Short mmCIF file of C-alpha atoms in Angstrom, two decimals:
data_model
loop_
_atom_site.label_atom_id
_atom_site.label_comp_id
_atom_site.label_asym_id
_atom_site.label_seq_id
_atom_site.Cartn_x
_atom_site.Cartn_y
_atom_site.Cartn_z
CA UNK A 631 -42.02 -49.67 33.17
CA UNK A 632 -44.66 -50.65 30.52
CA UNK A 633 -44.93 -48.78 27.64
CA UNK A 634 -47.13 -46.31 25.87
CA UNK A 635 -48.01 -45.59 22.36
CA UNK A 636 -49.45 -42.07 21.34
CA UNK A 637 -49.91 -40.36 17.84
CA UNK A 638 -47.29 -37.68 17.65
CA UNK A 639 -49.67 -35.03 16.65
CA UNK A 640 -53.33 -34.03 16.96
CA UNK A 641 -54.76 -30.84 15.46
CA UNK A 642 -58.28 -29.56 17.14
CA UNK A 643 -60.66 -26.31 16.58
CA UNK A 644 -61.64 -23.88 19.61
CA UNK A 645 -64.30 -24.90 21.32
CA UNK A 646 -64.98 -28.97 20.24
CA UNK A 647 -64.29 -31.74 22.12
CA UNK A 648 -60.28 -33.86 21.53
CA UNK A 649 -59.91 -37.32 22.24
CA UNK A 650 -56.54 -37.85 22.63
CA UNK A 651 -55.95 -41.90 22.31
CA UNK A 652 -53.09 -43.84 24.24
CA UNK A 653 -52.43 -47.61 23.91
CA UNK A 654 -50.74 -49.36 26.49
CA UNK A 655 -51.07 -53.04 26.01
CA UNK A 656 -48.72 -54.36 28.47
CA UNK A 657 -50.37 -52.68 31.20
CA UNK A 658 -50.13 -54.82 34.67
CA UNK A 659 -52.39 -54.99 37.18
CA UNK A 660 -51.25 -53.00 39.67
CA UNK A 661 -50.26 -49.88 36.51
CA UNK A 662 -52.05 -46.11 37.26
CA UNK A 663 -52.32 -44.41 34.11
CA UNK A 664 -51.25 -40.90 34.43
CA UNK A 665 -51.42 -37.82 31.99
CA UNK A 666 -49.20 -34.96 32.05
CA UNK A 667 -49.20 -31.94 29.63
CA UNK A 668 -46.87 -29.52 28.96
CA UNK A 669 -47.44 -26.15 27.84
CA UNK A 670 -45.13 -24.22 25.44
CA UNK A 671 -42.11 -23.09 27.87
CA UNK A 672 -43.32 -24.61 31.20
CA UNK A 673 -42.70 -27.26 33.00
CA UNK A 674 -45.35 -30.64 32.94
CA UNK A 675 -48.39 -30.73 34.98
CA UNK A 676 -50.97 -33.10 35.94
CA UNK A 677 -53.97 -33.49 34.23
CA UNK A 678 -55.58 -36.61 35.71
CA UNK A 679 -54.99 -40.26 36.65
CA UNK A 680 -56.90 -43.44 36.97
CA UNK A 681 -57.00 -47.50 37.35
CA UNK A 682 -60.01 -49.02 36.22
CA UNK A 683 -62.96 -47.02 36.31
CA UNK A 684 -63.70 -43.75 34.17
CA UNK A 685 -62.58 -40.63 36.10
CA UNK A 686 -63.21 -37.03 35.53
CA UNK A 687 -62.06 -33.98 36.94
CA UNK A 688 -62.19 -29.88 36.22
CA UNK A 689 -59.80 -30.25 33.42
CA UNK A 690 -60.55 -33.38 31.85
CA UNK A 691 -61.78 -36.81 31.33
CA UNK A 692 -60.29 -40.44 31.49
CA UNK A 693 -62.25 -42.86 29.77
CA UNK A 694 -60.46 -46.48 29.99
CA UNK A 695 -61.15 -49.56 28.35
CA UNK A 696 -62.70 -52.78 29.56
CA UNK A 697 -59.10 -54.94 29.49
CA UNK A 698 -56.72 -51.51 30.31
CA UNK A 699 -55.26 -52.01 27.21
CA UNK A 700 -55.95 -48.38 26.24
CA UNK A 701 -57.19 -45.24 27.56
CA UNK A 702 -58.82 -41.45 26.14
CA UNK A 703 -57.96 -38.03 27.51
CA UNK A 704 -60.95 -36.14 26.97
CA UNK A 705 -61.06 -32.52 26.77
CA UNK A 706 -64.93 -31.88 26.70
CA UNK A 707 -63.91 -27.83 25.10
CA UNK A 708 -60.14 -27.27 23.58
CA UNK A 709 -59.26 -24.03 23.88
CA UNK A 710 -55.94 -22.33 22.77
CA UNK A 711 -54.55 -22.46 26.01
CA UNK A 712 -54.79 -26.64 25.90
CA UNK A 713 -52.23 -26.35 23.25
CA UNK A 714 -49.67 -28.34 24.39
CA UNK A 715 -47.43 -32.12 24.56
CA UNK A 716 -49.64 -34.52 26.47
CA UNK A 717 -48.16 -37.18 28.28
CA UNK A 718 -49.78 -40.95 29.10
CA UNK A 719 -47.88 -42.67 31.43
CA UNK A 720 -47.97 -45.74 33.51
CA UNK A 721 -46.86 -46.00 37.19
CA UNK A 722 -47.02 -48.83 39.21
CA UNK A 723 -49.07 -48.42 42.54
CA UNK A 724 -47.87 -48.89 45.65
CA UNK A 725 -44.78 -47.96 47.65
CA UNK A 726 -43.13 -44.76 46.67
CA UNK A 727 -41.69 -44.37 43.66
CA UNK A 728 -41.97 -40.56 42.27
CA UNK A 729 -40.15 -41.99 38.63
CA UNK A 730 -42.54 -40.72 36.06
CA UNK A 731 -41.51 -42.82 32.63
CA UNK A 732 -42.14 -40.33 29.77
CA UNK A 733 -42.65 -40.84 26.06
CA UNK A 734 -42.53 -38.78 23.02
CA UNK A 735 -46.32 -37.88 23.87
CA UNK A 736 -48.87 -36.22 21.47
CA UNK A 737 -48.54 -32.79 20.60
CA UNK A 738 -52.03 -30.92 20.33
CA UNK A 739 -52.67 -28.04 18.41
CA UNK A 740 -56.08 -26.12 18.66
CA UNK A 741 -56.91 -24.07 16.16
CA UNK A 742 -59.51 -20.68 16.61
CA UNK B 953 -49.70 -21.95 48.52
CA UNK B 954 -46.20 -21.33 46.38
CA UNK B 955 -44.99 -23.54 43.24
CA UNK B 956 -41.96 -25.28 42.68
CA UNK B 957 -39.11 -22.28 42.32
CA UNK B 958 -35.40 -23.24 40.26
CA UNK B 959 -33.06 -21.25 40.21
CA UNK B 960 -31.49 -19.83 38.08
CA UNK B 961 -33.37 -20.04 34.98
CA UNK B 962 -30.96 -19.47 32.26
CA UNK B 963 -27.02 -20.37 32.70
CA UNK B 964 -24.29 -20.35 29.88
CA UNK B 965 -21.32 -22.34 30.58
CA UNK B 966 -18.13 -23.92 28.88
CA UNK B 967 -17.53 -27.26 28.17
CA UNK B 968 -15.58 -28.73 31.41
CA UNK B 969 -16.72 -26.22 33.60
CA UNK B 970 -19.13 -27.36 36.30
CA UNK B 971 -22.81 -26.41 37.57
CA UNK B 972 -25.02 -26.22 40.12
CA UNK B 973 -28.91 -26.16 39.83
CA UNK B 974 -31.23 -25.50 42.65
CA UNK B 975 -34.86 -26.24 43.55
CA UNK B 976 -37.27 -25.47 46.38
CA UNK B 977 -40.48 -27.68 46.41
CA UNK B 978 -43.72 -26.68 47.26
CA UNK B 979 -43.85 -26.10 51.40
CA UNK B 980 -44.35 -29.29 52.66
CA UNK B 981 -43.44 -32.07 49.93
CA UNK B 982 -40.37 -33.84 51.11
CA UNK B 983 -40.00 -35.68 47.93
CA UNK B 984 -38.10 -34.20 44.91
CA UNK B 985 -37.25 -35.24 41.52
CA UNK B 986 -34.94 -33.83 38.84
CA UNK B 987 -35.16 -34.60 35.11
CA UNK B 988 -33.31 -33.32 31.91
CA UNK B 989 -35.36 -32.40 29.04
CA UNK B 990 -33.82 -32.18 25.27
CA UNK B 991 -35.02 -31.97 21.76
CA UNK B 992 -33.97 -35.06 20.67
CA UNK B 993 -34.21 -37.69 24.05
CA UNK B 994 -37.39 -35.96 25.55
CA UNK B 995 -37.75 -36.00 29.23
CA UNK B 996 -35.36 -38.59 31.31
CA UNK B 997 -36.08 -38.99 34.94
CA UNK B 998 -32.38 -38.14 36.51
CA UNK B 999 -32.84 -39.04 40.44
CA UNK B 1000 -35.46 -38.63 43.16
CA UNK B 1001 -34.62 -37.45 46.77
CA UNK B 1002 -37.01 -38.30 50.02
CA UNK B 1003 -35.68 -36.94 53.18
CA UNK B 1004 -32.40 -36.34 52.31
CA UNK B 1005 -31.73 -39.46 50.77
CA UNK B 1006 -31.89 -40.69 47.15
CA UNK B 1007 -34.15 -43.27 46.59
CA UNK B 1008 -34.21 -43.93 42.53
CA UNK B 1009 -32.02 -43.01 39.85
CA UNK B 1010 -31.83 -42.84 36.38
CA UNK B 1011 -29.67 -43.86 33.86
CA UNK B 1012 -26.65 -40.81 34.03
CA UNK B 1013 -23.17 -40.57 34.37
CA UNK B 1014 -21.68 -40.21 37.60
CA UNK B 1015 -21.17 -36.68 36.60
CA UNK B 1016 -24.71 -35.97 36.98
CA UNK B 1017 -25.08 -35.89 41.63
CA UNK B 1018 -27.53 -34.41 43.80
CA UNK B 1019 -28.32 -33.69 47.53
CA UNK B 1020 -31.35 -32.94 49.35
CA UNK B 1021 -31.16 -30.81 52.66
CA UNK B 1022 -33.51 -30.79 55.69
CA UNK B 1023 -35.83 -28.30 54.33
CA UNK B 1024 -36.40 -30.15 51.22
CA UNK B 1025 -34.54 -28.05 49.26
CA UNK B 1026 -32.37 -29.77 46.69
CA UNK B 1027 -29.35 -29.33 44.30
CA UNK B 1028 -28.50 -31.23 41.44
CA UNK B 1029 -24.50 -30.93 40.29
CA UNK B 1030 -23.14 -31.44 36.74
CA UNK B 1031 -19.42 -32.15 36.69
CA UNK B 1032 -17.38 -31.55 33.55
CA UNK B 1033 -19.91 -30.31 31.67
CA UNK B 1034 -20.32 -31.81 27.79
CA UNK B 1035 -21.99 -30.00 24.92
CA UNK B 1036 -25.21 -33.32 25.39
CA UNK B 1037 -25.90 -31.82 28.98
CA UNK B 1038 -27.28 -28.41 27.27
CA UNK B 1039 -30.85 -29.33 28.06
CA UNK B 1040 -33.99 -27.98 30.41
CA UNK B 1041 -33.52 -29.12 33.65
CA UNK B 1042 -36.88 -29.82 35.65
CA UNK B 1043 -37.17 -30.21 39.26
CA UNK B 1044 -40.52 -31.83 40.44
CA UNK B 1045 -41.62 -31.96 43.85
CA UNK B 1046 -44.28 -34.05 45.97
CA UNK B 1047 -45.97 -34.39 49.42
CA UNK B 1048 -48.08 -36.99 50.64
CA UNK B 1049 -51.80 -36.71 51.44
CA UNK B 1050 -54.13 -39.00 53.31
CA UNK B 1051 -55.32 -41.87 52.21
CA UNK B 1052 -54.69 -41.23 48.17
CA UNK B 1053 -52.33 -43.62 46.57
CA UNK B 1054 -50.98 -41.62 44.35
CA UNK B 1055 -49.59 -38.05 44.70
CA UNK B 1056 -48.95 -35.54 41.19
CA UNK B 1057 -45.41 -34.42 41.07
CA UNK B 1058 -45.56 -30.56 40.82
CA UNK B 1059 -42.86 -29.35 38.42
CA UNK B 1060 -41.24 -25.90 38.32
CA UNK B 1061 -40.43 -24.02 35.39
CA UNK B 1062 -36.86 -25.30 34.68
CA UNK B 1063 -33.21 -24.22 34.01
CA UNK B 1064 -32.18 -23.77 30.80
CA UNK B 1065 -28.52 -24.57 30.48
CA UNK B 1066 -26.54 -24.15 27.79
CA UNK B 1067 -22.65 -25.15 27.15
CA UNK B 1068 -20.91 -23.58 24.81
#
């Protein structure tokens, strides 16, 4: 699986949009690029997913570059309860492999 | 529609003794995956089941099995337990809809085992 790169921390105020980065330079072709968070004792969940176009979605946006190389999770409003690990992963389309690949992903704080 | 349930959610065992985890997925998803969560590897993918069959695995011992029955359920097994296996352990399930490519995994809320 190709890799991603995410800053281990983020810190955000109540109410103001987060841009939370993720590189991902060795991104194929035929590589989704998922986001997960994970609240404070729970398990992962979904935020959104995408290939080549922007995509958006009640939680969030995914803004992706020109050559895939990187991507943005944007939360238009933090608020406290989008405290919590986010997770950019890659997963290769096709066929059906359920392995997500995590990393360390970003922690994001949101302060009131 | 109901989440993904584990049960139980907290267990305390001894080194050497053995364990076993279960998971219902969400009505309907046939897939199921298990990972293991710690402080200081993050969260490893440990195998997927589709119809009662494992179709990936990760990179665990042999002590670390798994089964799948024909309502989806699944059980993940953890022989000779070592201090390293004290982790969360996720289940994540996932069904397949028309014509998307790509379906979310739906986790539950996880076991937290410890081994003393």
């Amino acid at each position: 699986d190709a890799k991603t790169t995410q800053p281990n921390s983020m810190e955000s105020n109540e109410e103001e949009p987060v841009h939370l980065p993720c590189n991902h330079s060795t991104i194929s072709g035929t590589d989704y690029i998922h986001w997960y968070r994970q609240l404070p004792s729970q398990g992962p969940e979904y935020v959104i997913h995408g290939l080549t176009s922007n995509v958006n979605n009640r939680m969030a946006s995914l803004a992706i570059a020109e050559d895939r190389k990187s991507s943005t999770l944007i939360l238009h409003r933090a608020t406290l309860r989008d405290a919590a690990v986010y997770y950019c992963i890659l997963r290769r389309s096709g066929g059906s492999n359920y392995k997500l690949t995590f990393g360390k992903g970003t922690l994001l704080t949101v302060n009131p | 529609k109901a989440g993904v349930t584990q049960t139980p959610r907290y267990l305390i065992k001894t080194r050497g003794q053995q364990v076993t985890l279960s998971c219902s997925p969400i009505s309907g998803h046939r897939s199921v995956s298990w990972y293991q969560q710690t402080p200081g590897q993050g969260l490893q993918f440990l195998f997927e089941y589709f119809s009662e069959t494992q179709r990936n695995k990760g990179n665990f011992p042999g002590r670390f099995s798994g089964r799948q029955f024909s309502n989806s359920r699944s059980e993940m097994n953890v022989s000779t337990l070592e201090l390293g296996d004290s982790a969360l352990y996720l289940c994540a399930s996932s069904g397949r809809l028309a014509g998307l490519s790509y379906n979310e995994q739906f986790f539950g809320p996880g076991t937290r085992l410890t081994v003393l």
